[in-house]
Coordinates of N, CA and C and ligand atoms in Angstrom, one line a residue:
S19 N -81.0 114.8 172.9 CA -80.4 113.9 171.9 C -80.9 112.5 172.2
A20 N -82.1 112.2 171.7 CA -82.9 111.0 172.1 C -82.5 109.8 171.4
D21 N -81.2 109.5 171.4 CA -80.6 108.3 170.8 C -79.9 107.5 171.9
Y22 N -80.3 107.7 173.2 CA -79.4 107.2 174.3 C -80.2 106.5 175.3
P23 N -80.8 105.3 175.0 CA -81.5 104.5 176.0 C -80.5 104.0 177.0
P24 N -80.9 104.0 178.3 CA -82.2 104.2 178.9 C -82.4 105.7 179.3
F25 N -81.5 106.6 178.9 CA -81.6 108.0 179.4 C -82.6 108.9 178.6
E26 N -82.5 108.8 177.3 CA -83.5 109.5 176.4 C -83.6 108.7 175.1
F27 N -84.8 108.3 174.8 CA -85.0 107.5 173.5 C -86.5 107.6 173.1
H28 N -86.7 107.1 171.9 CA -88.0 107.2 171.3 C -88.8 105.9 171.5
V29 N -90.1 105.9 171.9 CA -90.9 104.7 171.9 C -92.2 105.1 171.2
L30 N -92.9 104.1 170.7 CA -94.2 104.2 170.2 C -95.2 103.9 171.3
Q31 N -96.0 104.9 171.7 CA -97.0 104.7 172.7 C -98.4 105.1 172.2
D32 N -99.3 104.1 172.1 CA -100.6 104.3 171.5 C -100.5 104.9 170.1
G33 N -99.5 104.4 169.3 CA -99.4 104.8 168.0 C -98.7 106.2 167.8
E34 N -98.2 106.7 169.0 CA -97.6 108.0 168.9 C -96.1 107.9 169.3
D35 N -95.3 108.7 168.5 CA -93.8 108.7 168.8 C -93.6 109.6 170.1
K36 N -93.0 109.0 171.1 CA -92.8 109.7 172.3 C -91.3 109.6 172.8
I37 N -90.8 110.6 173.4 CA -89.5 110.6 174.0 C -89.6 110.3 175.5
V38 N -88.9 109.2 175.9 CA -89.0 108.8 177.3 C -87.6 108.5 177.8
G39 N -87.5 108.1 179.1 CA -86.2 107.7 179.6 C -85.9 108.4 181.0
I40 N -84.8 107.9 181.6 CA -84.5 108.4 183.0 C -84.4 110.0 183.0
D41 N -83.7 110.5 182.0 CA -83.5 112.0 181.9 C -84.9 112.7 181.7
V42 N -85.7 112.1 180.9 CA -87.0 112.7 180.6 C -87.9 112.7 181.9
F43 N -87.9 111.5 182.6 CA -88.6 111.5 183.9 C -88.1 112.5 184.9
L44 N -86.8 112.6 184.9 CA -86.1 113.7 185.7 C -86.6 115.1 185.3
A45 N -86.6 115.3 184.0 CA -87.0 116.6 183.5 C -88.5 116.9 183.9
Q46 N -89.3 115.9 183.8 CA -90.7 116.0 184.2 C -90.8 116.4 185.7
Q47 N -90.0 115.7 186.5 CA -90.1 115.9 188.0 C -89.6 117.3 188.3
I48 N -88.5 117.8 187.6 CA -88.0 119.1 187.9 C -89.0 120.2 187.5
A49 N -89.6 120.0 186.3 CA -90.7 120.9 185.9 C -91.8 121.0 186.9
E50 N -92.3 119.8 187.3 CA -93.4 119.8 188.2 C -93.0 120.5 189.5
D51 N -91.8 120.2 190.1 CA -91.4 120.8 191.3 C -91.2 122.3 191.2
M52 N -90.9 122.8 189.9 CA -90.7 124.2 189.7 C -92.0 124.9 189.2
G53 N -93.0 124.2 189.1 CA -94.3 124.7 188.6 C -94.2 125.2 187.2
A54 N -93.4 124.4 186.4 CA -93.2 124.8 185.0 C -93.8 123.7 184.1
E55 N -94.0 124.0 182.8 CA -94.5 123.0 181.9 C -93.3 122.5 181.1
L56 N -93.2 121.2 180.9 CA -92.1 120.6 180.2 C -92.4 120.5 178.7
E57 N -91.5 121.0 177.9 CA -91.6 120.8 176.5 C -90.2 120.3 176.0
I58 N -90.2 119.2 175.3 CA -88.9 118.5 174.9 C -88.5 118.9 173.5
S59 N -87.2 119.2 173.4 CA -86.7 119.4 172.0 C -85.6 118.4 171.8
D60 N -85.7 117.6 170.8 CA -84.7 116.6 170.4 C -83.7 117.2 169.4
M61 N -82.4 117.3 169.9 CA -81.4 117.9 169.0 C -80.1 117.1 169.1
D62 N -79.3 117.2 168.1 CA -78.0 116.5 168.1 C -77.2 116.9 169.3
F63 N -76.5 115.9 169.9 CA -75.8 116.2 171.1 C -74.8 117.3 171.1
D64 N -74.1 117.4 170.0 CA -73.0 118.4 169.9 C -73.6 119.8 169.7
M65 N -74.9 119.9 169.5 CA -75.5 121.3 169.3 C -76.1 121.8 170.6
L66 N -76.3 120.9 171.6 CA -77.2 121.2 172.7 C -76.8 122.5 173.5
L67 N -75.5 122.6 173.9 CA -75.1 123.7 174.7 C -75.2 125.0 173.9
N68 N -74.8 125.0 172.6 CA -74.9 126.2 171.7 C -76.3 126.6 171.6
L69 N -77.2 125.7 171.3 CA -78.6 126.1 171.1 C -79.2 126.6 172.4
M70 N -78.8 126.0 173.5 CA -79.3 126.5 174.8 C -78.8 128.0 175.0
N71 N -77.5 128.2 174.8 CA -77.0 129.6 175.0 C -77.6 130.6 174.0
K72 N -78.1 130.1 172.9 CA -78.9 131.0 171.9 C -80.3 131.2 172.4
G73 N -80.7 130.4 173.4 CA -82.1 130.6 174.0 C -83.1 129.7 173.4
D74 N -82.7 128.7 172.6 CA -83.7 127.8 172.0 C -84.3 126.9 173.1
V75 N -83.5 126.5 174.1 CA -84.1 125.7 175.2 C -83.5 126.3 176.5
D76 N -84.2 126.0 177.6 CA -83.8 126.6 178.9 C -82.7 125.7 179.6
R77 N -82.8 124.4 179.4 CA -81.8 123.6 180.1 C -81.6 122.3 179.2
V78 N -80.5 121.7 179.5 CA -80.1 120.5 178.7 C -80.0 119.4 179.7
I79 N -80.7 118.3 179.4 CA -80.6 117.0 180.2 C -80.4 115.9 179.2
A80 N -79.1 115.5 179.1 CA -78.8 114.5 178.0 C -77.6 113.6 178.4
A81 N -77.7 113.1 179.6 CA -76.6 112.2 180.1 C -75.3 112.9 180.0
M82 N -75.3 114.2 180.3 CA -74.1 115.0 180.0 C -73.2 115.2 181.2
E83 N -72.0 114.7 181.0 CA -71.0 114.7 182.1 C -70.3 116.1 182.2
L84 N -69.7 116.3 183.3 CA -68.9 117.6 183.5 C -67.6 117.4 182.8
K85 N -67.2 118.5 182.0 CA -66.0 118.6 181.3 C -65.5 120.0 181.3
D86 N -64.3 120.3 181.2 CA -63.8 121.7 181.3 C -64.4 122.6 180.2
D87 N -64.4 122.1 179.0 CA -64.9 123.0 177.9 C -66.4 123.3 178.0
R88 N -67.1 122.3 178.6 CA -68.5 122.5 178.8 C -68.7 123.5 179.9
A89 N -68.0 123.3 181.0 CA -68.1 124.2 182.2 C -67.8 125.6 181.8
A90 N -66.9 125.8 180.8 CA -66.6 127.2 180.3 C -67.7 127.7 179.5
A91 N -68.6 126.9 178.9 CA -69.6 127.3 178.0 C -71.0 127.4 178.7
A92 N -71.2 126.7 179.8 CA -72.5 126.7 180.4 C -72.3 126.4 181.9
D93 N -73.4 126.6 182.7 CA -73.4 126.2 184.1 C -74.1 124.9 184.3
Y94 N -73.9 124.3 185.4 CA -74.4 122.9 185.6 C -74.9 122.7 187.1
S95 N -75.8 121.7 187.2 CA -76.4 121.3 188.5 C -75.5 120.4 189.3
D96 N -76.0 120.1 190.4 CA -75.4 119.0 191.2 C -75.5 117.7 190.4
P97 N -74.7 116.7 190.7 CA -74.8 115.4 190.0 C -76.2 114.7 190.3
Y98 N -76.7 114.0 189.3 CA -77.9 113.2 189.6 C -77.7 111.7 189.3
Y99 N -76.6 111.3 188.6 CA -76.5 109.9 188.3 C -75.0 109.7 187.8
T100 N -74.4 108.6 188.2 CA -73.1 108.3 187.7 C -73.1 106.9 187.1
D101 N -72.8 106.8 185.8 CA -72.8 105.5 185.1 C -71.5 104.8 185.4
E102 N -71.5 103.5 185.1 CA -70.3 102.7 185.2 C -69.3 103.1 184.1
A103 N -68.1 102.5 184.1 CA -67.1 102.8 183.1 C -67.7 102.6 181.7
P104 N -67.3 103.4 180.7 CA -67.8 103.2 179.4 C -67.5 101.9 178.8
L105 N -68.2 101.4 177.8 CA -68.0 100.1 177.2 C -67.8 100.2 175.7
I106 N -67.2 99.2 175.2 CA -66.9 99.2 173.7 C -67.8 98.1 173.1
V107 N -68.6 98.5 172.1 CA -69.5 97.5 171.5 C -68.9 97.1 170.1
V108 N -68.9 95.8 169.8 CA -68.3 95.3 168.5 C -69.3 94.3 167.9
R109 N -69.1 93.9 166.7 CA -69.9 92.8 166.2 C -69.5 91.5 166.9
K110 N -70.5 90.7 167.3 CA -70.3 89.5 168.1 C -69.3 88.6 167.4
A111 N -69.5 88.5 166.0 CA -68.6 87.6 165.2 C -67.1 87.9 165.4
D112 N -66.8 89.2 165.7 CA -65.4 89.6 165.8 C -64.9 89.7 167.2
L113 N -65.8 89.4 168.2 CA -65.5 89.6 169.6 C -64.1 89.1 170.0
D114 N -63.7 87.9 169.5 CA -62.5 87.2 169.9 C -61.2 88.1 169.6
Q115 N -61.4 89.0 168.6 CA -60.2 89.8 168.2 C -59.8 90.8 169.2
Y116 N -60.7 91.1 170.2 CA -60.4 92.3 171.1 C -60.3 91.8 172.5
K117 N -59.0 92.1 173.0 CA -58.8 91.7 174.4 C -58.3 93.0 175.2
T118 N -57.6 93.8 174.5 CA -57.0 95.0 175.1 C -57.3 96.2 174.2
L119 N -57.0 97.4 174.7 CA -57.3 98.7 173.9 C -56.4 98.7 172.7
E120 N -55.2 98.1 172.8 CA -54.2 98.1 171.7 C -54.8 97.3 170.5
D121 N -55.7 96.4 170.7 CA -56.3 95.6 169.7 C -57.1 96.4 168.7
F122 N -57.4 97.6 169.1 CA -58.2 98.5 168.2 C -57.3 99.3 167.2
S123 N -56.0 99.2 167.4 CA -55.1 99.9 166.5 C -55.3 99.5 165.1
G124 N -55.4 100.4 164.2 CA -55.7 100.1 162.8 C -57.2 99.9 162.5
K125 N -58.0 99.9 163.5 CA -59.4 99.7 163.3 C -60.2 101.0 163.2
T126 N -61.4 101.0 162.7 CA -62.2 102.2 162.7 C -63.2 102.1 163.9
V127 N -63.1 103.1 164.7 CA -63.9 103.2 165.9 C -64.8 104.4 166.0
G128 N -66.1 104.1 166.3 CA -67.1 105.2 166.3 C -67.4 105.7 167.6
A129 N -67.8 107.0 167.7 CA -68.3 107.6 168.9 C -69.2 108.8 168.5
Q130 N -70.0 109.2 169.4 CA -70.9 110.3 169.1 C -70.1 111.7 169.2
T131 N -70.3 112.5 168.2 CA -69.6 113.8 168.1 C -69.8 114.6 169.4
G132 N -68.8 115.1 169.9 CA -68.8 116.0 171.1 C -69.0 115.4 172.4
T133 N -68.9 114.1 172.5 CA -69.1 113.4 173.8 C -67.7 113.0 174.4
T134 N -67.8 112.6 175.6 CA -66.6 112.1 176.3 C -66.1 110.8 175.7
K135 N -67.0 110.1 175.0 CA -66.7 108.8 174.4 C -65.8 109.1 173.1
A136 N -66.1 110.3 172.5 CA -65.3 110.7 171.3 C -63.9 111.0 171.9
D137 N -63.8 111.6 173.1 CA -62.4 111.8 173.6 C -61.6 110.6 173.8
I138 N -62.3 109.5 174.2 CA -61.6 108.2 174.4 C -61.0 107.7 173.0
V139 N -61.8 107.9 172.0 CA -61.4 107.4 170.6 C -60.3 108.3 170.1
L140 N -60.4 109.6 170.3 CA -59.5 110.6 169.8 C -58.2 110.7 170.6
G141 N -58.3 110.2 171.9 CA -57.2 110.3 172.8 C -56.9 111.8 173.2
T142 N -58.1 112.5 173.4 CA -58.0 113.9 173.8 C -57.3 114.1 175.1
D143 N -57.6 113.2 176.1 CA -57.0 113.4 177.4 C -56.1 112.2 177.6
L144 N -54.8 112.4 177.5 CA -53.8 111.3 177.6 C -53.7 110.7 179.0
E145 N -54.2 111.4 180.0 CA -54.2 111.0 181.4 C -55.2 109.9 181.6
K146 N -56.3 109.9 180.7 CA -57.4 108.9 180.9 C -57.2 107.8 179.9
P147 N -57.9 106.6 180.1 CA -57.8 105.5 179.2 C -58.2 106.0 177.8
H148 N -57.5 105.6 176.8 CA -57.9 106.1 175.4 C -57.3 105.1 174.4
M149 N -57.7 105.3 173.1 CA -57.3 104.4 172.0 C -56.1 105.2 171.3
T150 N -55.3 104.4 170.6 CA -54.2 105.0 169.8 C -54.3 104.4 168.4
D151 N -53.9 105.1 167.4 CA -53.8 104.7 166.1 C -55.1 104.1 165.5
V152 N -56.2 104.7 166.0 CA -57.4 104.2 165.4 C -57.9 105.3 164.4
Q153 N -58.7 104.8 163.4 CA -59.4 105.6 162.5 C -60.7 106.0 163.2
D154 N -61.0 107.3 163.4 CA -62.2 107.6 164.1 C -63.4 107.9 163.2
L155 N -64.5 107.5 163.6 CA -65.8 107.8 162.9 C -66.7 108.5 163.9
L156 N -66.8 109.8 163.8 CA -67.6 110.6 164.7 C -68.9 111.0 164.0
L157 N -70.0 110.6 164.5 CA -71.3 110.9 164.0 C -72.2 111.6 165.0
P158 N -73.1 112.4 164.6 CA -74.0 113.1 165.6 C -75.0 112.2 166.3
K159 N -75.3 111.1 165.6 CA -76.4 110.2 166.2 C -75.9 108.8 166.5
V160 N -76.2 108.4 167.7 CA -75.7 107.0 168.1 C -76.4 106.0 167.3
T161 N -77.7 106.2 166.9 CA -78.4 105.2 166.1 C -77.7 105.0 164.8
D162 N -77.1 106.1 164.2 CA -76.3 105.9 163.0 C -75.0 105.2 163.2
L163 N -74.4 105.4 164.3 CA -73.2 104.7 164.6 C -73.4 103.2 164.7
I164 N -74.5 102.8 165.4 CA -74.9 101.4 165.5 C -75.1 100.8 164.1
A165 N -75.8 101.5 163.3 CA -76.0 101.0 161.9 C -74.7 100.8 161.2
Q166 N -73.8 101.8 161.3 CA -72.5 101.7 160.7 C -71.7 100.4 161.2
L167 N -71.9 100.1 162.4 CA -71.2 99.0 163.0 C -71.8 97.7 162.4
Q168 N -73.2 97.7 162.3 CA -73.8 96.5 161.7 C -73.5 96.3 160.2
F169 N -73.3 97.4 159.5 CA -73.0 97.4 158.1 C -71.5 97.2 157.8
E170 N -70.7 97.0 158.9 CA -69.2 96.8 158.8 C -68.5 98.0 158.3
K171 N -69.1 99.2 158.5 CA -68.4 100.5 158.1 C -67.5 100.9 159.2
C172 N -67.7 100.4 160.4 CA -66.7 100.6 161.5 C -66.7 99.3 162.3
D173 N -65.7 99.2 163.2 CA -65.4 98.0 163.9 C -65.9 98.0 165.3
A174 N -66.1 99.2 165.9 CA -66.5 99.3 167.3 C -67.1 100.6 167.5
V175 N -67.9 100.7 168.6 CA -68.5 102.0 169.0 C -68.3 102.1 170.5
V176 N -67.9 103.3 171.0 CA -67.7 103.5 172.4 C -68.9 104.2 173.0
L177 N -69.5 103.7 174.0 CA -70.8 104.2 174.6 C -70.7 104.2 176.1
D178 N -71.6 105.1 176.7 CA -71.8 105.0 178.2 C -72.3 103.6 178.5
A179 N -71.9 103.0 179.7 CA -72.1 101.6 180.0 C -73.6 101.2 179.8
A180 N -74.5 102.0 180.4 CA -75.9 101.6 180.4 C -76.4 101.6 179.0
V181 N -75.9 102.5 178.2 CA -76.4 102.6 176.8 C -75.9 101.5 176.0
A182 N -74.6 101.1 176.1 CA -74.0 100.0 175.4 C -74.9 98.8 175.7
Q183 N -75.2 98.6 177.0 CA -76.0 97.4 177.4 C -77.3 97.3 176.7
K184 N -78.0 98.5 176.6 CA -79.3 98.5 175.9 C -79.2 98.2 174.4
Y185 N -78.2 98.8 173.7 CA -78.0 98.5 172.3 C -77.7 97.0 172.1
V186 N -76.9 96.5 172.9 CA -76.5 95.0 172.8 C -77.7 94.1 173.1
A187 N -78.5 94.5 174.1 CA -79.7 93.7 174.4 C -80.7 93.7 173.3
S188 N -80.7 94.7 172.4 CA -81.7 94.8 171.4 C -81.1 94.4 170.0
N189 N -79.8 94.0 170.0 CA -79.2 93.6 168.7 C -78.4 92.4 168.9
D190 N -78.9 91.3 168.4 CA -78.3 90.0 168.6 C -76.9 89.8 168.1
E191 N -76.6 90.6 167.0 CA -75.3 90.4 166.4 C -74.2 91.3 167.0
L192 N -74.6 92.1 168.1 CA -73.6 92.9 168.7 C -73.2 92.4 170.1
A193 N -72.0 92.7 170.6 CA -71.5 92.3 171.9 C -70.6 93.3 172.5
I194 N -70.5 93.2 173.8 CA -69.6 94.1 174.6 C -68.2 93.5 174.8
V195 N -67.2 94.2 174.7 CA -65.8 93.7 175.0 C -65.6 93.8 176.5
E196 N -65.9 92.7 177.2 CA -65.9 92.7 178.6 C -64.6 92.9 179.2
S197 N -63.5 92.4 178.5 CA -62.2 92.4 179.1 C -61.5 93.7 179.2
I198 N -62.1 94.7 178.5 CA -61.4 96.1 178.5 C -62.1 97.0 179.6
D199 N -61.3 97.5 180.5 CA -61.7 98.3 181.5 C -61.4 99.8 181.3
L200 N -62.4 100.6 181.0 CA -62.2 102.0 180.7 C -62.5 102.8 182.0
G201 N -62.2 102.2 183.2 CA -62.5 102.7 184.5 C -62.0 104.2 184.6
E202 N -62.5 104.9 185.6 CA -62.1 106.3 185.9 C -62.6 107.2 184.8
A203 N -63.3 106.6 183.8 CA -63.7 107.5 182.6 C -65.1 108.0 182.7
A204 N -65.8 107.6 183.8 CA -67.2 108.0 183.9 C -67.4 109.1 184.9
E205 N -67.9 110.3 184.5 CA -68.2 111.4 185.4 C -69.7 111.4 185.6
P206 N -70.1 112.0 186.8 CA -71.6 112.1 186.9 C -72.3 112.9 185.9
Y207 N -73.5 112.6 185.6 CA -74.3 113.4 184.7 C -74.9 114.6 185.5
R208 N -75.1 115.7 184.8 CA -75.6 117.0 185.3 C -76.7 117.6 184.4
V209 N -77.5 118.4 185.0 CA -78.4 119.2 184.2 C -77.7 120.5 183.9
W210 N -77.8 121.0 182.7 CA -77.0 122.2 182.3 C -78.0 123.3 182.0
V211 N -77.5 124.5 182.4 CA -78.3 125.8 182.0 C -77.3 126.8 181.4
A212 N -77.9 127.8 180.8 CA -77.0 128.8 180.1 C -76.0 129.4 181.0
K213 N -74.9 129.8 180.5 CA -73.8 130.4 181.3 C -74.3 131.6 182.1
G214 N -74.0 131.5 183.4 CA -74.4 132.6 184.3 C -75.9 132.4 184.8
D215 N -76.5 131.3 184.4 CA -77.9 131.0 184.7 C -78.8 132.2 184.7
P216 N -78.9 132.9 183.5 CA -79.7 134.1 183.5 C -81.2 134.0 183.9
K217 N -81.7 132.8 183.8 CA -83.1 132.7 184.2 C -83.3 132.2 185.6
G218 N -82.1 132.0 186.3 CA -82.2 131.7 187.7 C -82.8 130.3 188.0
L219 N -82.5 129.3 187.1 CA -83.1 128.0 187.2 C -82.4 127.0 188.1
L220 N -81.1 127.3 188.3 CA -80.3 126.2 189.0 C -80.7 125.9 190.4
P221 N -81.1 126.9 191.2 CA -81.5 126.6 192.6 C -82.7 125.6 192.6
G222 N -83.7 125.9 191.7 CA -84.9 125.0 191.7 C -84.5 123.6 191.2
I223 N -83.6 123.6 190.2 CA -83.1 122.3 189.7 C -82.4 121.5 190.7
N224 N -81.5 122.2 191.5 CA -80.8 121.5 192.5 C -81.7 121.0 193.6
A225 N -82.7 121.8 194.0 CA -83.6 121.4 195.0 C -84.4 120.2 194.6
A226 N -84.8 120.1 193.3 CA -85.5 119.0 192.8 C -84.6 117.7 192.9
I227 N -83.4 117.9 192.5 CA -82.4 116.7 192.5 C -82.2 116.3 194.0
A228 N -82.1 117.2 194.9 CA -81.9 116.9 196.3 C -83.1 116.1 196.8
K229 N -84.2 116.6 196.5 CA -85.5 115.9 197.0 C -85.6 114.5 196.4
L230 N -85.2 114.4 195.1 CA -85.2 113.1 194.4 C -84.3 112.1 195.2
N231 N -83.1 112.6 195.5 CA -82.1 111.8 196.2 C -82.6 111.4 197.5
S232 N -83.2 112.3 198.3 CA -83.6 112.0 199.6 C -84.8 111.0 199.6
E233 N -85.6 111.0 198.6 CA -86.7 110.0 198.5 C -86.3 108.8 197.7
N234 N -85.0 108.7 197.3 CA -84.5 107.6 196.5 C -85.4 107.3 195.3
K235 N -85.8 108.4 194.6 CA -86.8 108.2 193.6 C -86.2 107.9 192.2
L236 N -84.9 108.3 192.0 CA -84.3 108.0 190.7 C -84.5 106.6 190.3
Q237 N -84.4 105.7 191.3 CA -84.5 104.3 191.0 C -85.8 103.9 190.3
S238 N -86.8 104.6 190.7 CA -88.1 104.3 190.1 C -88.1 104.8 188.6
F239 N -87.4 105.9 188.3 CA -87.2 106.3 187.0 C -86.4 105.3 186.1
I240 N -85.3 104.8 186.8 CA -84.5 103.8 186.1 C -85.3 102.6 185.8
D241 N -86.1 102.1 186.7 CA -86.9 100.9 186.5 C -87.9 101.1 185.4
A242 N -88.5 102.3 185.4 CA -89.5 102.6 184.3 C -88.9 102.7 183.0
A243 N -87.7 103.3 182.9 CA -87.0 103.5 181.6 C -86.5 102.1 181.1
N244 N -86.0 101.3 182.0 CA -85.6 99.9 181.6 C -86.7 99.1 181.0
E245 N -87.9 99.2 181.6 CA -89.0 98.6 181.1 C -89.4 99.1 179.7
L246 N -89.3 100.4 179.5 CA -89.7 101.0 178.2 C -88.6 100.7 177.1
A247 N -87.4 100.6 177.6 CA -86.3 100.4 176.6 C -86.4 99.2 175.8
T248 N -87.1 98.2 176.3 CA -87.4 97.0 175.5 C -88.2 97.3 174.3
K249 N -88.9 98.4 174.3 CA -89.8 98.8 173.2 C -89.2 100.0 172.4
A250 N -88.0 100.3 172.6 CA -87.4 101.5 172.0 C -87.5 101.4 170.4
V251 N -87.7 102.5 169.8 CA -87.7 102.6 168.3 C -86.7 103.7 168.0
E252 N -86.3 103.7 166.8 CA -85.3 104.8 166.4 C -86.1 106.1 166.1
Ligands
LIG548 N1 -72.1 110.9 178.8 C1 -71.5 111.3 177.5 C2 -71.0 112.7 177.6 O1 -71.2 113.4 178.6 C3 -72.3 111.0 176.3 C4 -73.7 111.6 176.4 C5 -74.5 111.5 175.1 N2 -75.9 111.8 175.4 C6 -76.9 111.6 174.5 N3 -78.1 111.9 174.9 N4 -76.7 111.1 173.3 O2 -70.4 113.2 176.7

């Protein structure tokens, strides 16, 4: 779901549309360590686990956190990255209106379909920070959500922290609501494989992640992705 800089996003390199990002570099490294060839499929986030279980892809790497319903549908690797608490993006011109989560009551708030950010908007888990009395706008693509925010079709979009920062950095008219803390809401990202790991991929994936951690190599992927994110295209 390559709508999620710095984790997976499109850039133009030598006139060619390419998918890059922290997750892509991780995917390349895992493939290399496992002696496999990497082929990337860009799909809507909410379809990823289904399509994987159908056999369309062998693994899902999409800034995907651990959640009960996902764990019931698929198997997952050791964690490879934990983001900071999610952030709320609004139009800069309206920033003053928002100080607390309650200030979104009566507003239209967007999130990507099937994500943990949608859970915050929908109030799926009442134990965790969430919004109440909001009109939800759930769309499969983050790029479309950002466009809806710019066109004033919604008032806010909830995103993973690093992703919110990237969209705000590349859109002058957008801003982050810094005063709202959605702490405790970020779970580590995992690589996902089909339920029961029928192809026996998890040991190799976990070994690649362990090696990466011991060499502290993820940071070089983060640096490379940050550099490229300044040139992101939709
Ligand atoms: N981290 C969030 C989740 O696990 C959102 C991930 C969205 N990923 C993407 N590639 N668009 O639900």
